Short mmCIF file of C-alpha atoms in Angstrom, two decimals:
data_model
loop_
_atom_site.label_atom_id
_atom_site.label_comp_id
_atom_site.label_asym_id
_atom_site.label_seq_id
_atom_site.Cartn_x
_atom_site.Cartn_y
_atom_site.Cartn_z
CA MET A 1 -0.14 -0.03 0.04
CA TYR A 2 1.23 3.41 -0.95
CA HIS A 3 1.20 6.52 1.33
CA SER A 4 2.96 9.11 -0.88
CA PHE A 5 4.03 9.80 -4.64
CA ARG A 6 7.40 8.55 -5.78
CA PRO A 7 7.91 10.06 -9.08
CA GLY A 8 9.69 7.91 -11.79
CA GLN A 9 9.48 4.65 -9.78
CA LEU A 10 7.53 1.72 -10.42
CA TRP A 11 3.81 2.10 -9.63
CA LEU A 12 1.68 -0.99 -9.09
CA ASP A 13 -2.04 -1.29 -8.70
CA THR A 14 -3.78 -2.92 -5.74
CA GLU A 15 -3.16 -6.50 -7.44
CA GLY A 16 0.58 -5.92 -7.69
CA LYS A 17 0.43 -5.20 -11.43
CA ARG A 18 2.21 -2.33 -13.40
CA ILE A 19 -0.54 0.60 -13.76
CA HIS A 20 -1.21 1.08 -17.57
CA ALA A 21 -3.03 4.54 -17.96
CA HIS A 22 -0.36 6.31 -20.13
CA GLY A 23 -1.08 9.56 -22.06
CA GLY A 24 -3.45 9.65 -19.06
CA SER A 25 -5.96 11.88 -17.09
CA VAL A 26 -7.66 11.92 -13.81
CA ILE A 27 -11.21 12.75 -13.18
CA TYR A 28 -13.22 13.09 -10.04
CA ILE A 29 -16.70 11.62 -9.79
CA ASP A 30 -18.76 11.32 -6.57
CA GLY A 31 -15.94 10.81 -4.28
CA MET A 32 -13.72 8.68 -6.43
CA TYR A 33 -10.58 9.46 -8.48
CA TYR A 34 -10.41 7.64 -11.91
CA PHE A 35 -7.04 7.58 -13.59
CA TYR A 36 -7.29 6.50 -17.39
CA GLY A 37 -4.99 6.18 -20.40
CA GLU A 38 -3.56 4.21 -22.93
CA ASN A 39 -3.15 0.34 -22.15
CA LYS A 40 0.60 -0.21 -23.16
CA GLU A 41 1.02 -3.70 -21.26
CA ARG A 42 1.58 -5.44 -24.70
CA THR A 43 3.46 -2.60 -26.63
CA ASP A 44 6.92 -4.23 -26.40
CA GLY A 45 8.41 -2.97 -29.51
CA LYS A 46 8.86 -6.56 -30.90
CA SER A 47 5.29 -6.83 -32.30
CA LYS A 48 3.07 -4.22 -34.17
CA ILE A 49 0.62 -3.80 -30.95
CA TRP A 50 0.47 -0.01 -30.26
CA HIS A 51 -2.28 -0.16 -27.67
CA TRP A 52 -4.61 -2.58 -26.06
CA GLY A 53 -7.34 -0.20 -25.49
CA VAL A 54 -8.15 2.38 -22.78
CA ARG A 55 -7.63 1.10 -19.19
CA CYS A 56 -8.96 2.68 -16.01
CA TYR A 57 -8.04 2.68 -12.36
CA ALA A 58 -10.16 3.89 -9.17
CA SER A 59 -8.82 5.14 -6.13
CA LYS A 60 -9.99 6.93 -2.89
CA ASP A 61 -6.55 8.60 -2.10
CA LEU A 62 -4.62 9.01 -5.54
CA TYR A 63 -2.08 6.79 -4.13
CA ASN A 64 -3.44 3.34 -4.58
CA TRP A 65 -5.27 2.23 -7.62
CA GLU A 66 -7.76 -0.59 -8.39
CA ASP A 67 -7.81 -1.86 -11.89
CA MET A 68 -11.39 -1.26 -13.11
CA GLY A 69 -10.66 -2.98 -16.57
CA LEU A 70 -10.81 -1.72 -20.23
CA ILE A 71 -13.24 0.84 -20.54
CA ILE A 72 -12.67 1.25 -24.18
CA PRO A 73 -11.57 -2.37 -25.39
CA PRO A 74 -9.38 -2.91 -28.54
CA GLU A 75 -11.38 -4.17 -31.60
CA LEU A 76 -9.36 -7.39 -32.73
CA GLU A 77 -11.56 -8.33 -35.77
CA ASN A 78 -11.23 -5.23 -37.97
CA PRO A 79 -7.76 -4.04 -39.04
CA GLN A 80 -9.24 -0.90 -40.36
CA SER A 81 -10.74 -0.10 -37.02
CA PRO A 82 -9.26 3.02 -35.02
CA LEU A 83 -9.21 0.76 -31.95
CA TYR A 84 -7.50 -2.25 -33.79
CA PRO A 85 -4.43 -2.84 -31.65
CA GLU A 86 -1.99 -1.94 -34.46
CA SER A 87 -3.84 1.39 -34.84
CA HIS A 88 -1.66 4.19 -33.27
CA MET A 89 -4.25 5.32 -30.67
CA ASP A 90 -2.99 7.91 -28.43
CA ARG A 91 -3.89 10.26 -25.33
CA PRO A 92 -7.66 9.54 -24.65
CA HIS A 93 -9.45 12.41 -23.03
CA ILE A 94 -13.07 12.04 -21.49
CA ILE A 95 -15.46 14.96 -20.38
CA TYR A 96 -18.81 15.01 -19.14
CA ASN A 97 -21.70 16.82 -20.83
CA SER A 98 -24.29 17.74 -18.26
CA ALA A 99 -26.79 18.81 -20.91
CA THR A 100 -26.72 15.44 -22.77
CA GLU A 101 -25.77 13.48 -19.55
CA GLN A 102 -23.09 11.74 -21.66
CA TYR A 103 -19.57 11.03 -21.25
CA VAL A 104 -17.75 11.91 -24.30
CA ALA A 105 -14.22 10.31 -25.21
CA TRP A 106 -11.92 11.69 -27.92
CA LEU A 107 -9.14 9.63 -29.10
CA LYS A 108 -6.31 10.52 -31.33
CA ILE A 109 -5.61 8.11 -34.11
CA MET A 110 -2.11 8.46 -36.09
CA ASN A 111 -2.10 6.92 -39.37
CA ARG A 112 0.33 3.81 -39.32
CA MET A 113 1.66 4.57 -42.68
CA ASP A 114 1.99 8.11 -42.45
CA GLY A 115 2.26 9.64 -39.02
CA ALA A 116 1.47 13.16 -40.43
CA ILE A 117 -1.87 12.13 -41.17
CA GLN A 118 -3.78 12.33 -37.84
CA THR A 119 -7.41 12.13 -37.20
CA VAL A 120 -9.87 11.79 -34.10
CA THR A 121 -12.40 9.13 -32.95
CA ILE A 122 -15.21 9.98 -30.78
CA LEU A 123 -17.26 7.89 -28.35
CA THR A 124 -19.95 8.33 -25.85
CA ALA A 125 -21.36 6.67 -22.95
CA GLU A 126 -23.88 7.13 -20.13
CA ASN A 127 -21.56 6.00 -17.35
CA PHE A 128 -18.05 6.84 -16.98
CA LEU A 129 -16.85 3.21 -17.05
CA GLY A 130 -18.83 2.43 -20.26
CA PRO A 131 -19.79 0.92 -22.25
CA TYR A 132 -18.66 3.66 -24.85
CA VAL A 133 -20.05 3.68 -28.48
CA LYS A 134 -18.47 5.15 -31.42
CA VAL A 135 -19.93 8.19 -32.76
CA ARG A 136 -17.40 9.49 -35.16
CA GLU A 137 -14.25 7.97 -36.93
CA ASN A 138 -11.68 9.46 -38.96
CA MET A 139 -12.63 12.99 -38.43
CA LYS A 140 -10.25 15.68 -39.36
CA PRO A 141 -11.36 18.62 -37.05
CA LEU A 142 -11.32 21.91 -39.05
CA ASN A 143 -9.99 19.73 -41.76
CA MET A 144 -6.51 19.68 -40.16
CA ASN A 145 -4.25 17.01 -39.08
CA ALA A 146 -4.88 16.77 -35.30
CA GLY A 147 -2.30 15.70 -33.02
CA ASP A 148 -1.86 15.58 -29.22
CA PHE A 149 -4.90 17.31 -27.36
CA ASP A 150 -6.65 18.22 -24.17
CA LEU A 151 -10.34 18.98 -23.54
CA ALA A 152 -11.64 21.54 -21.18
CA VAL A 153 -15.19 22.44 -20.03
CA ALA A 154 -16.09 25.74 -18.75
CA PRO A 155 -18.41 26.32 -15.82
CA ASP A 156 -21.21 27.56 -18.15
CA GLY A 157 -20.96 24.06 -20.06
CA LYS A 158 -19.16 25.30 -23.11
CA ALA A 159 -16.20 23.14 -24.12
CA TYR A 160 -12.88 23.68 -25.83
CA TYR A 161 -10.41 21.54 -27.72
CA TYR A 162 -6.90 22.31 -27.57
CA PHE A 163 -4.67 20.31 -30.07
CA ASP A 164 -1.41 20.58 -32.00
CA ARG A 165 -1.83 21.08 -35.79
CA VAL A 166 0.70 18.66 -36.64
CA HIS A 167 4.22 20.12 -37.27
CA SER A 168 2.62 23.47 -37.38
CA GLU A 169 0.93 25.34 -34.56
CA MET A 170 -1.43 24.92 -31.47
CA ILE A 171 -5.19 25.34 -31.94
CA CYS A 172 -7.98 26.01 -29.63
CA ALA A 173 -11.20 25.04 -30.93
CA ASP A 174 -14.98 25.38 -29.58
CA LEU A 175 -16.83 22.26 -29.45
CA SER A 176 -20.48 21.59 -30.41
CA GLU A 177 -23.05 21.69 -27.74
CA ASP A 178 -22.89 17.83 -27.56
CA TYR A 179 -19.02 17.82 -27.35
CA THR A 180 -18.71 15.42 -30.50
CA ASP A 181 -17.70 18.02 -33.01
CA VAL A 182 -16.07 21.38 -33.39
CA THR A 183 -18.28 24.42 -34.20
CA GLY A 184 -15.80 26.13 -36.71
CA TYR A 185 -14.76 28.94 -34.50
CA TYR A 186 -11.01 28.66 -33.50
CA SER A 187 -7.65 30.35 -32.59
CA THR A 188 -4.11 29.76 -33.32
CA HIS A 189 -1.07 29.83 -31.07
CA PHE A 190 2.65 29.12 -31.04
CA PRO A 191 3.41 28.83 -34.75
CA HIS A 192 6.96 27.12 -35.64
CA PRO A 193 8.52 26.10 -38.77
CA CYS A 194 9.25 22.39 -37.68
CA PRO A 195 9.89 19.94 -35.00
CA PRO A 196 11.33 19.79 -32.57
CA TYR A 197 10.01 23.37 -31.98
CA VAL A 198 6.59 22.93 -32.58
CA ARG A 199 4.48 22.51 -29.43
CA GLU A 200 2.42 19.39 -28.67
CA ALA A 201 0.90 17.56 -25.67
CA PRO A 202 -1.12 20.52 -24.51
CA ALA A 203 -2.24 20.38 -20.70
CA HIS A 204 -4.62 23.18 -19.85
CA PHE A 205 -5.92 24.30 -16.35
CA VAL A 206 -7.59 27.27 -14.86
CA ARG A 207 -6.24 29.03 -11.60
CA ASN A 208 -7.51 32.21 -10.31
CA GLY A 209 -9.21 33.15 -13.46
CA LYS A 210 -6.01 32.56 -15.52
CA HIS A 211 -5.92 30.00 -18.34
CA TYR A 212 -2.62 28.09 -18.45
CA LEU A 213 -1.27 25.73 -21.13
CA ILE A 214 1.93 23.51 -20.50
CA THR A 215 3.20 21.92 -23.74
CA SER A 216 6.16 19.78 -24.83
CA GLY A 217 8.41 20.18 -27.99
CA THR A 218 8.10 17.50 -30.93
CA THR A 219 10.50 14.71 -30.52
CA GLY A 220 8.07 11.64 -30.26
CA TYR A 221 8.71 9.64 -27.14
CA LEU A 222 11.97 10.99 -26.40
CA PRO A 223 11.65 13.88 -23.89
CA ASN A 224 12.38 17.53 -24.34
CA PRO A 225 11.91 20.94 -22.67
CA SER A 226 8.35 21.98 -21.45
CA GLU A 227 6.82 25.33 -22.00
CA VAL A 228 4.19 27.02 -19.98
CA ALA A 229 2.02 30.04 -21.27
CA VAL A 230 -0.77 31.93 -19.79
CA SER A 231 -3.85 33.89 -20.83
CA ASP A 232 -6.83 35.77 -19.63
CA THR A 233 -9.24 33.95 -21.70
CA TRP A 234 -9.80 30.36 -23.36
CA HIS A 235 -8.56 31.65 -26.83
CA GLY A 236 -5.73 33.79 -25.59
CA PRO A 237 -3.72 35.37 -26.86
CA TYR A 238 -1.28 33.20 -24.72
CA GLN A 239 2.05 34.81 -23.58
CA ILE A 240 4.96 32.38 -22.83
CA LEU A 241 6.16 32.36 -19.34
CA GLY A 242 9.12 29.69 -20.14
CA ASN A 243 10.17 26.26 -18.91
CA PRO A 244 8.52 25.23 -15.69
CA HIS A 245 11.26 22.59 -15.16
CA ALA A 246 13.80 25.41 -14.69
CA ALA A 247 15.98 23.27 -12.31
CA ASP A 248 16.26 20.37 -14.87
CA LYS A 249 19.67 20.50 -16.32
CA SER A 250 19.00 17.77 -18.80
CA ASP A 251 16.31 19.84 -20.50
CA THR A 252 14.05 16.81 -20.79
CA SER A 253 11.33 17.83 -18.19
CA PHE A 254 12.97 15.40 -15.80
CA HIS A 255 12.97 12.77 -18.59
CA SER A 256 9.04 12.90 -18.88
CA GLN A 257 6.28 14.44 -20.95
CA ILE A 258 3.32 15.96 -19.20
CA SER A 259 -0.20 14.46 -20.39
CA SER A 260 -2.48 16.47 -18.14
CA VAL A 261 -2.75 18.74 -15.01
CA PHE A 262 -5.10 17.86 -12.28
CA LYS A 263 -6.62 20.15 -9.73
CA VAL A 264 -7.08 18.25 -6.43
CA PRO A 265 -10.52 18.68 -4.82
CA GLY A 266 -10.55 20.11 -1.33
CA LYS A 267 -7.04 21.49 -1.66
CA LYS A 268 -6.45 25.07 -1.62
CA ASP A 269 -3.79 25.31 -4.41
CA LEU A 270 -2.66 21.91 -5.29
CA TYR A 271 -2.37 21.07 -9.12
CA ILE A 272 -0.55 17.87 -10.16
CA ALA A 273 1.35 17.57 -13.41
CA CYS A 274 0.58 13.93 -14.55
CA ALA A 275 3.57 12.82 -17.03
CA ASP A 276 4.99 9.72 -18.49
CA ARG A 277 8.52 8.68 -18.57
CA TRP A 278 7.90 6.79 -21.62
CA LEU A 279 11.54 5.30 -22.11
CA PRO A 280 13.27 4.85 -18.72
CA GLY A 281 15.76 3.02 -20.48
CA GLU A 282 16.87 5.78 -22.67
CA MET A 283 17.45 8.44 -20.04
CA HIS A 284 21.23 8.67 -20.76
CA ARG A 285 20.26 10.15 -24.40
CA ASN A 286 21.49 13.74 -24.97
CA TYR A 287 18.56 16.03 -25.78
CA LYS A 288 20.36 18.41 -28.03
CA GLU A 289 21.51 15.31 -30.37
CA TYR A 290 18.29 13.81 -31.11
CA ALA A 291 16.44 17.25 -31.23
CA LYS A 292 18.82 18.00 -34.02
CA VAL A 293 17.91 14.77 -35.77
CA TYR A 294 14.17 15.98 -35.73
CA GLU A 295 14.75 19.31 -36.96
CA ASN A 296 17.10 17.78 -40.07
CA ARG A 297 14.24 15.38 -40.57
CA TYR A 298 11.27 18.12 -40.79
CA HIS A 299 12.85 21.58 -41.62
CA PRO A 300 11.67 22.31 -45.08
CA ARG A 301 14.90 24.08 -45.88
CA ARG A 302 17.38 21.62 -44.29
CA ARG A 303 15.81 18.25 -45.07
CA THR A 304 18.13 16.12 -47.41
CA GLU A 305 18.16 12.30 -48.02
CA LYS A 306 21.49 12.24 -45.82
CA ASP A 307 19.76 13.88 -42.89
CA MET A 308 16.85 11.28 -42.70
CA PRO A 309 17.26 9.05 -39.73
CA THR A 310 18.89 5.50 -40.29
CA LYS A 311 17.51 2.09 -39.41
CA LYS A 312 19.33 2.59 -35.76
CA SER A 313 18.36 6.18 -35.14
CA THR A 314 16.33 7.70 -32.40
CA MET A 315 13.10 7.07 -34.61
CA ASP A 316 13.43 3.31 -34.21
CA ILE A 317 13.41 2.98 -30.44
CA LEU A 318 9.96 4.42 -29.76
CA GLY A 319 7.81 1.23 -29.79
CA ASN A 320 8.94 -0.36 -26.68
CA THR A 321 6.59 1.69 -24.01
CA CYS A 322 5.22 -1.20 -21.67
CA MET A 323 7.60 -0.36 -19.25
CA ALA A 324 6.78 3.19 -19.20
CA ASP A 325 6.77 5.08 -15.74
CA TYR A 326 4.98 8.06 -14.32
CA VAL A 327 6.16 11.32 -13.07
CA TRP A 328 3.52 13.06 -10.92
CA LEU A 329 4.68 16.55 -9.47
CA PRO A 330 2.97 19.31 -7.93
CA LEU A 331 3.12 22.91 -9.43
CA ARG A 332 4.56 25.62 -7.70
CA PHE A 333 3.21 29.04 -8.50
CA GLN A 334 5.37 32.31 -8.49
CA GLU A 335 2.92 35.27 -8.01
CA PRO A 336 3.59 38.43 -10.46
CA ASP A 337 6.57 40.42 -9.43
CA GLU A 338 9.23 42.75 -11.30
CA LYS A 339 11.13 39.58 -12.39
CA HIS A 340 7.86 37.91 -13.56
CA PRO A 341 5.15 40.32 -14.25
CA LEU A 342 2.85 37.53 -15.36
CA GLY A 343 3.80 35.16 -12.69
CA MET A 344 5.33 31.69 -13.20
CA VAL A 345 4.65 28.03 -12.70
CA TYR A 346 7.35 25.86 -11.72
CA ILE A 347 7.66 21.86 -11.19
CA ASP A 348 10.24 20.99 -8.87
CA TRP A 349 11.82 17.48 -8.73
CA LYS A 350 10.73 15.70 -5.40
CA ASP A 351 11.83 11.93 -4.83
CA GLU A 352 8.77 11.54 -2.76
CA TRP A 353 5.93 13.84 -1.60
CA LYS A 354 2.36 13.82 -0.12
CA ILE A 355 -1.04 15.35 -0.65
CA GLU A 356 -1.24 15.76 3.06
CA ASP A 357 1.55 18.27 3.11
CA TYR A 358 -0.77 20.87 1.19
CA GLU A 359 -3.63 22.86 2.52
#
C-alpha cells in the first residue's frame, strides 16, 4: 500500500501489477478518482501492437489504484478500426456533458503508414466506466491533421479542444453543444516551422481566472523541455512564461512528458502535473543530439536524404513503451513580481511527496 508519490519509480495497482494508463488523465466523480489512459501492457516494441485499449483505475486517495479494466477495449477483428491494436491510438480524454448526460471520449489516431496524417475518433457513454459507443471515426477537425490534445469544460458548460496542428501550431477550437464535433470557431497559437520546436501535448488548466497551457516540444517519445503559457481567456492570446522545469539541467522535463494537469478537490492550491516517462531505459540520451535529428528530418529548408534517420536512429526505439513509468509532481506558483510580471509556474523535482503536506 502506498502513502506517498514516488515520481519515476515503479507504480503498481492494488493487485501488484504495473499500472497502464499512459498519456493519462484523472477525473473526480462522486468521491472517487479515476485515472485512465493508453493500455501499453503489450507494446513491447517486438510486435506491431501499439495499444490494448483504454484502461481505467479507481482510487480514494490518489496513491492506491484498483484496476477497473478496459473501459474502451481494442477491436481485434477489424484491421481498419481505429481501435485495432496496431492502430496508433493515443492520449484519450473524457469529459462530461451535463446537458446530454453523456461522457464523451476523444481519441487521437495516428495513421500507421504516414504519421503526419492524424484524425480523431469520438465515443460516448452514459456511465464513465462504459460501455462506450463510437459516434465518429476518421474525423479531421477543421480539416486539419489533429495531433496531441486536451479537452476542457467551462463552468457554463461550453467546451474547448486544444490540439496541435501537426508540425505547425497549437489550435484552440470550440466544441459543439454535444461535445462530439467542433463548431468552426478557433484560434491559433505558438506557430513554428518544424519539429522539435512545434509545441504538442497541451495540458490546460485554470487557476485564479487565468488559463494556463503546458506543452512539450516535438521529439516523439524522447523527452524535451516543457513550456508554460498564460492567458486571460480560453482563446488567448497566450503569453509564454518559460520552462517550468527550470532546475532540470538535462532539458528533458525530468525525462518525462506531461499528459494532463489535475486540480485536487478540497485542496487550496494543489495542481498535479501527470507525466509519462515513456522510455526509462533511454535516460542517458542527450537531448540536443536527438533534437537535431528531428530538425533535420522536418525542416523544409534543411531536409535532405542524408539527414533522414537511419534504421538504428532515434526514430526506431519508440515502440517499446510497456515499461513506461509515471512522473507526478505538484505545480509551484510564483505570483507576479518585477522579474515575472505575469507570474510563473514551476515544477520541482521531489523523490517523494504527499498530498497531506498541502492545505
